[in-house]
Amino acid sequence: MKIIEPSVEFIAATPNIGQVIELGARNCYKSEDKIGEGTDEKLFNQIVKQHHHDSVVEHGSITLRVVTDRAMLAQITRHRHFSFSVESQRYCSYAKNKFGSQITVIKPHGLTKGFPVWQSAMRQAEHHYFAMIEEGCKPEVARSVLPNSTKTEIIMTGNVRCWRQFLSLRLAGHAQKDVQHLARLMHEAIIDNGVPEYLFDDVVNPAK
Ligand SMILES: Cc1cc2nc3c(=O)[nH]c(=O)nc-3n(C[C@H](O)[C@H](O)[C@H](O)COP(=O)(O)OP(=O)(O)OC[C@H]3O[C@@H](n4cnc5c(N)ncnc54)[C@H](O)[C@@H]3O)c2cc1C
């Protein structure tokens, strides 16, 4: 059994995403002649942050690979406007060499005191999963004993409107700690890869 931390990898974003969104917005007013240095941010601040003309941000799209667990998968996939491709426990047999003939689990964020109990539960689940495979069960049947902590990989694509709503809800203090942590990793991956910060700063720091 392998224990890993959750992680996020940036895959792709619409090139010149700020300018593409600006173009969409300016088409409404036929004000393309006003496009210049820094006008994308200025227009975004005005029409999206102040006037909530939100549909224009749908012209920009971002794709991430998210390594998380099945409990987070259930929360993330409630956001219906994203497109998801999810590691399948029907088709992936963790008994195979390419998975190291073991299950991989994500350590819950903030788990300290209960760690030995959790680790023992994960080992037992792995033991039962392999016992079922040895009995001849297909992975789609054996997966029924896998825990919520089982690692899963998600390729997740959404437009900037989806991401703004997702980050706003999942970074909030009352969201579960694991999903808050994941949302922070997602935001960092987006910003560290050249997507302008102004597209998200109001939802990430609502007081601003
Ligand atoms: C802190 C927290 C706790 C939660 N706890 C629970 C829980 O205990 N149990 C539970 O079941 N869920 C829970 N959820 C999930 C929550 O109910 C939403 O499913 C999730 O946040 C996705 O929000 P959404 O539907 O607005 O997003 P999306 O599906 O991305 O939709 C975005 C927006 O599109 C519009 N929209 C989408 N579909 C429709 C539709 N069919 N009709 C009308 N408008 C639509 C709405 O304006 C919506 O806000 C929780 C979420 C959070 C953030």
CSV table of N, CA, C and O and ligand atoms in Angstrom, one decimal, residues 75-82 162 165-166 169-170 172 174-176 179, ligand 1:
chain,number,residue,atom,x,y,z
A,75,GLN,N,-17.3,15.3,-4.1
A,75,GLN,CA,-17.6,16.7,-3.9
A,75,GLN,C,-17.3,17.5,-5.2
A,75,GLN,O,-18.1,18.3,-5.6
A,76,ILE,N,-16.2,17.2,-5.8
A,76,ILE,CA,-15.8,17.9,-7.0
A,76,ILE,C,-16.8,17.8,-8.1
A,76,ILE,O,-17.2,18.7,-8.8
A,77,THR,N,-17.3,16.5,-8.3
A,77,THR,CA,-18.2,16.3,-9.5
A,77,THR,C,-19.6,16.8,-9.3
A,77,THR,O,-20.4,16.7,-10.2
A,78,ARG,N,-19.9,17.4,-8.1
A,78,ARG,CA,-21.2,18.1,-7.9
A,78,ARG,C,-21.2,19.3,-8.8
A,78,ARG,O,-22.3,19.9,-9.0
A,79,HIS,N,-20.1,19.8,-9.2
A,79,HIS,CA,-20.0,21.1,-10.0
A,79,HIS,C,-20.3,20.7,-11.4
A,79,HIS,O,-19.4,20.3,-12.2
A,80,ARG,N,-21.5,20.8,-11.8
A,80,ARG,CA,-22.0,20.2,-13.1
A,80,ARG,C,-21.5,20.7,-14.4
A,80,ARG,O,-21.7,20.1,-15.4
A,81,HIS,N,-21.0,21.9,-14.4
A,81,HIS,CA,-20.6,22.5,-15.7
A,81,HIS,C,-19.2,22.1,-16.1
A,81,HIS,O,-18.8,22.5,-17.2
A,82,PHE,N,-18.5,21.5,-15.2
A,82,PHE,CA,-17.1,21.0,-15.6
A,82,PHE,C,-17.3,19.7,-16.5
A,82,PHE,O,-18.3,19.0,-16.4
A,162,CYS,N,-16.9,28.6,-14.4
A,162,CYS,CA,-17.0,27.4,-13.5
A,162,CYS,C,-15.9,27.5,-12.4
A,162,CYS,O,-16.2,27.2,-11.2
A,165,GLN,N,-16.7,30.0,-9.6
A,165,GLN,CA,-17.7,29.5,-8.7
A,165,GLN,C,-17.1,28.4,-7.8
A,165,GLN,O,-17.3,28.4,-6.6
A,166,PHE,N,-16.4,27.5,-8.4
A,166,PHE,CA,-15.8,26.4,-7.7
A,166,PHE,C,-14.9,26.9,-6.6
A,166,PHE,O,-15.0,26.5,-5.4
A,169,LEU,N,-16.7,28.6,-3.6
A,169,LEU,CA,-17.4,27.7,-2.7
A,169,LEU,C,-16.4,26.9,-1.9
A,169,LEU,O,-16.6,26.6,-0.7
A,170,ARG,N,-15.4,26.4,-2.6
A,170,ARG,CA,-14.5,25.4,-2.0
A,170,ARG,C,-13.3,25.9,-1.2
A,170,ARG,O,-12.6,25.2,-0.5
A,172,ALA,N,-13.9,28.6,0.8
A,172,ALA,CA,-14.6,29.2,1.9
A,172,ALA,C,-14.3,28.4,3.2
A,172,ALA,O,-14.1,27.2,3.2
A,174,HIS,N,-16.0,27.4,5.6
A,174,HIS,CA,-16.9,26.3,6.1
A,174,HIS,C,-16.8,25.1,5.2
A,174,HIS,O,-17.5,24.1,5.5
A,175,ALA,N,-16.1,25.2,4.0
A,175,ALA,CA,-15.9,23.9,3.2
A,175,ALA,C,-15.0,23.0,4.0
A,175,ALA,O,-14.2,23.4,4.8
A,176,GLN,N,-15.1,21.7,3.6
A,176,GLN,CA,-14.3,20.7,4.3
A,176,GLN,C,-12.8,21.0,4.1
A,176,GLN,O,-12.4,21.4,3.0
A,179,VAL,N,-11.1,19.6,0.9
A,179,VAL,CA,-11.4,20.3,-0.4
A,179,VAL,C,-10.9,21.7,-0.4
A,179,VAL,O,-10.5,22.2,-1.5
B,1,LIG,C1,-19.7,23.8,2.2
B,1,LIG,C2,-20.5,22.9,1.3
B,1,LIG,C3,-21.2,21.9,1.9
B,1,LIG,C4,-22.0,21.0,1.1
B,1,LIG,N1,-22.7,20.0,1.7
B,1,LIG,C5,-23.5,19.2,0.9
B,1,LIG,C6,-24.3,18.2,1.5
B,1,LIG,O1,-24.2,17.9,2.7
B,1,LIG,N2,-25.0,17.4,0.7
B,1,LIG,C7,-25.1,17.6,-0.7
B,1,LIG,O2,-25.8,16.9,-1.4
B,1,LIG,N3,-24.4,18.6,-1.3
B,1,LIG,C8,-23.6,19.4,-0.5
B,1,LIG,N4,-22.8,20.4,-1.1
B,1,LIG,C9,-22.9,20.5,-2.6
B,1,LIG,C10,-23.8,21.6,-3.1
B,1,LIG,O3,-25.1,21.4,-2.7
B,1,LIG,C11,-23.6,21.8,-4.6
B,1,LIG,O4,-24.0,20.6,-5.2
B,1,LIG,C12,-22.2,22.1,-5.0
B,1,LIG,O5,-21.7,23.2,-4.2
B,1,LIG,C13,-22.2,22.6,-6.5
B,1,LIG,O6,-22.8,23.9,-6.5
B,1,LIG,P1,-23.8,24.3,-7.7
B,1,LIG,O7,-24.9,23.3,-7.9
B,1,LIG,O8,-24.1,25.7,-7.5
B,1,LIG,O9,-22.7,24.2,-8.9
B,1,LIG,P2,-22.9,23.8,-10.5
B,1,LIG,O10,-23.5,22.4,-10.7
B,1,LIG,O11,-21.5,24.0,-11.0
B,1,LIG,O12,-23.9,24.8,-11.0
B,1,LIG,C14,-23.4,26.2,-11.2
B,1,LIG,C15,-24.7,27.0,-11.2
B,1,LIG,O13,-25.4,26.7,-12.4
B,1,LIG,C16,-26.8,26.8,-12.0
B,1,LIG,N5,-27.5,25.5,-12.2
B,1,LIG,C17,-26.8,24.3,-12.4
B,1,LIG,N6,-27.7,23.3,-12.5
B,1,LIG,C18,-28.9,23.9,-12.3
B,1,LIG,C19,-30.3,23.4,-12.3
B,1,LIG,N7,-30.5,22.1,-12.5
B,1,LIG,N8,-31.3,24.2,-12.1
B,1,LIG,C20,-31.0,25.5,-12.0
B,1,LIG,N9,-29.8,26.1,-11.9
B,1,LIG,C21,-28.8,25.3,-12.1
B,1,LIG,C22,-26.9,27.3,-10.6
B,1,LIG,O14,-26.9,28.7,-10.6
B,1,LIG,C23,-25.6,26.9,-10.0
B,1,LIG,O15,-25.2,27.6,-8.9
B,1,LIG,C24,-22.1,21.2,-0.3
B,1,LIG,C25,-21.3,22.2,-0.9
B,1,LIG,C26,-20.5,23.1,-0.1
B,1,LIG,C27,-19.7,24.2,-0.8
